[in-house]
mmCIF file of C-alpha atoms in Angstrom:
data_model
loop_
_atom_site.group_PDB
_atom_site.id
_atom_site.type_symbol
_atom_site.label_atom_id
_atom_site.label_comp_id
_atom_site.label_asym_id
_atom_site.label_seq_id
_atom_site.Cartn_x
_atom_site.Cartn_y
_atom_site.Cartn_z
ATOM 1 C CA MET A 1 -21.056 216.520 -44.949
ATOM 2 C CA GLU A 2 -22.380 213.569 -46.796
ATOM 3 C CA ILE A 3 -19.642 213.261 -49.286
ATOM 4 C CA THR A 4 -17.086 213.239 -46.667
ATOM 5 C CA ILE A 5 -19.032 210.134 -44.920
ATOM 6 C CA ILE A 6 -19.119 208.646 -48.278
ATOM 7 C CA ILE A 7 -15.415 209.094 -48.657
ATOM 8 C CA LEU A 8 -14.563 207.849 -45.352
ATOM 9 C CA PHE A 9 -16.819 204.814 -45.874
ATOM 10 C CA VAL A 10 -15.048 203.762 -49.347
ATOM 11 C CA LEU A 11 -11.813 204.380 -47.631
ATOM 12 C CA SER A 12 -12.472 202.129 -44.678
ATOM 13 C CA THR A 13 -13.704 199.302 -47.185
ATOM 14 C CA LEU A 14 -10.278 199.717 -49.060
ATOM 15 C CA LEU A 15 -8.328 199.425 -46.172
ATOM 16 C CA PHE A 16 -10.477 196.566 -44.988
ATOM 17 C CA ILE A 17 -9.909 194.610 -48.139
ATOM 18 C CA LEU A 18 -5.841 195.665 -48.075
ATOM 19 C CA SER A 19 -5.687 194.134 -44.535
ATOM 20 C CA ILE A 20 -7.317 190.925 -45.761
ATOM 21 C CA THR A 21 -4.610 190.631 -48.585
ATOM 22 C CA GLN A 22 -1.897 191.257 -46.249
ATOM 23 C CA LYS A 23 -2.930 188.582 -43.998
ATOM 24 C CA ASP A 24 -2.522 186.067 -46.848
ATOM 25 C CA ARG A 25 0.700 186.949 -47.809
ATOM 26 C CA SER A 26 2.016 186.234 -44.275
ATOM 27 C CA LYS A 27 0.283 182.738 -44.476
ATOM 28 C CA GLU A 28 2.077 182.109 -47.565
ATOM 29 C CA VAL A 29 5.320 183.110 -46.116
ATOM 30 C CA GLU A 30 4.536 181.018 -43.119
ATOM 31 C CA LYS A 31 3.852 178.138 -45.316
ATOM 32 C CA GLN A 32 7.226 178.611 -47.209
ATOM 33 C CA LEU A 33 8.963 178.560 -43.869
ATOM 34 C CA GLU A 34 7.207 175.602 -42.598
ATOM 35 C CA ASN A 35 8.332 173.623 -45.772
ATOM 36 C CA LEU A 36 11.686 174.829 -45.617
ATOM 37 C CA SER A 37 11.908 173.927 -41.964
ATOM 38 C CA ILE A 38 10.703 170.256 -42.805
ATOM 39 C CA GLN A 39 12.950 169.858 -45.658
ATOM 40 C CA LEU A 40 15.903 170.836 -43.705
ATOM 41 C CA MET A 41 14.730 168.382 -41.049
ATOM 42 C CA GLN A 42 14.517 165.413 -43.638
ATOM 43 C CA GLU A 43 17.804 166.267 -45.099
ATOM 44 C CA MET A 44 19.532 166.264 -41.484
ATOM 45 C CA TYR A 45 17.888 162.831 -40.913
ATOM 46 C CA GLN A 46 19.341 161.417 -44.117
ATOM 47 C CA ILE A 47 22.636 162.940 -43.726
ATOM 48 C CA LYS A 48 22.713 161.285 -39.924
ATOM 49 C CA LYS A 49 21.581 157.801 -41.443
ATOM 50 C CA LYS A 50 24.608 158.282 -43.793
ATOM 51 C CA VAL A 51 26.862 159.341 -41.213
ATOM 52 C CA LYS A 52 26.007 156.376 -39.096
ATOM 53 C CA VAL A 53 26.260 153.902 -41.927
ATOM 54 C CA LEU A 54 29.902 155.116 -42.628
ATOM 55 C CA GLU A 55 30.697 155.052 -39.139
ATOM 56 C CA GLU A 56 29.597 151.362 -38.805
ATOM 57 C CA GLU A 57 31.307 150.625 -42.017
ATOM 58 C CA THR A 58 34.823 152.058 -40.517
ATOM 59 C CA MET A 59 34.342 150.273 -37.343
ATOM 60 C CA LEU A 60 33.280 146.998 -38.547
ATOM 61 C CA PRO A 61 36.136 146.022 -40.183
ATOM 62 C CA SER A 62 38.626 147.447 -37.598
ATOM 63 C CA LEU A 63 36.961 145.513 -35.180
ATOM 64 C CA GLU A 64 36.946 142.243 -37.153
ATOM 65 C CA SER A 65 40.557 142.799 -37.595
ATOM 66 C CA ASN A 66 41.560 143.553 -34.126
ATOM 67 C CA SER A 67 39.392 140.289 -32.990
ATOM 68 C CA ALA A 68 40.447 137.979 -35.652
ATOM 69 C CA ASN A 69 44.083 138.867 -35.836
ATOM 70 C CA SER A 70 44.588 139.136 -31.950
ATOM 71 C CA ASN A 71 45.753 136.067 -29.912
ATOM 72 C CA ARG A 72 44.667 137.508 -26.816
ATOM 73 C CA PRO A 73 41.431 136.340 -25.403
ATOM 74 C CA LEU A 74 38.282 138.495 -25.479
ATOM 75 C CA THR A 75 37.976 140.606 -22.162
ATOM 76 C CA ARG A 76 35.135 142.086 -20.914
ATOM 77 C CA ASP A 77 36.404 145.655 -21.707
ATOM 78 C CA ASP A 78 36.418 144.517 -25.227
ATOM 79 C CA VAL A 79 32.870 143.298 -25.367
ATOM 80 C CA LEU A 80 31.684 146.377 -23.203
ATOM 81 C CA THR A 81 33.480 148.674 -25.408
ATOM 82 C CA MET A 82 31.622 147.331 -28.600
ATOM 83 C CA TYR A 83 28.447 147.043 -26.489
ATOM 84 C CA GLU A 84 28.501 150.979 -25.706
ATOM 85 C CA ASP A 85 29.386 151.804 -29.101
ATOM 86 C CA GLY A 86 25.793 150.807 -30.039
ATOM 87 C CA TYR A 87 26.485 146.919 -31.131
ATOM 88 C CA SER A 88 23.986 144.130 -30.220
ATOM 89 C CA VAL A 89 24.965 141.127 -28.417
ATOM 90 C CA GLU A 90 24.297 139.319 -31.652
ATOM 91 C CA ASP A 91 26.501 141.663 -33.698
ATOM 92 C CA ILE A 92 29.423 141.319 -31.054
ATOM 93 C CA ALA A 93 28.913 137.547 -31.433
ATOM 94 C CA MET A 94 29.265 137.728 -34.788
ATOM 95 C CA ILE A 95 32.363 139.922 -34.812
ATOM 96 C CA THR A 96 34.403 137.906 -32.185
ATOM 97 C CA ASN A 97 33.158 134.420 -33.489
ATOM 98 C CA LYS A 98 31.801 133.512 -30.064
ATOM 99 C CA GLU A 99 28.453 132.229 -28.726
ATOM 100 C CA GLU A 100 25.711 134.865 -27.695
ATOM 101 C CA ALA A 101 25.764 133.386 -24.166
ATOM 102 C CA VAL A 102 29.644 134.026 -23.758
ATOM 103 C CA VAL A 103 29.103 137.593 -24.719
ATOM 104 C CA GLU A 104 25.934 138.011 -22.261
ATOM 105 C CA GLU A 105 28.501 136.508 -19.565
ATOM 106 C CA LEU A 106 30.977 138.836 -20.117
ATOM 107 C CA LEU A 107 28.578 141.836 -20.358
ATOM 108 C CA SER A 108 27.114 140.774 -16.822
ATOM 109 C CA SER A 109 30.329 139.644 -15.079
ATOM 110 C CA ARG A 110 31.760 141.767 -12.470
ATOM 111 C CA ASN A 111 35.587 142.596 -12.507
#
């Protein structure tokens, strides 16, 4: 009877130690997953920044050439399109060679 109790006690101790080590392994996996997730988010952010820069580079020359080479006057739609594309009033004024006040007036006018 005593031997059975001792065996059960030893077995329970071994199982307890085993359960502690199992928790540590899951924590390592969680850490690795978290690090991977953070790394992927950083890469996504960098890619989005690069895409935004490339979009701006491709849009800027086309907008400059359209506004510089066209003989038609600047319309509210032109300014509104640039503004909706994310250009600031200062950027639009620089691209169109107009004063900021003119750009703001076009944005605020109702047709």
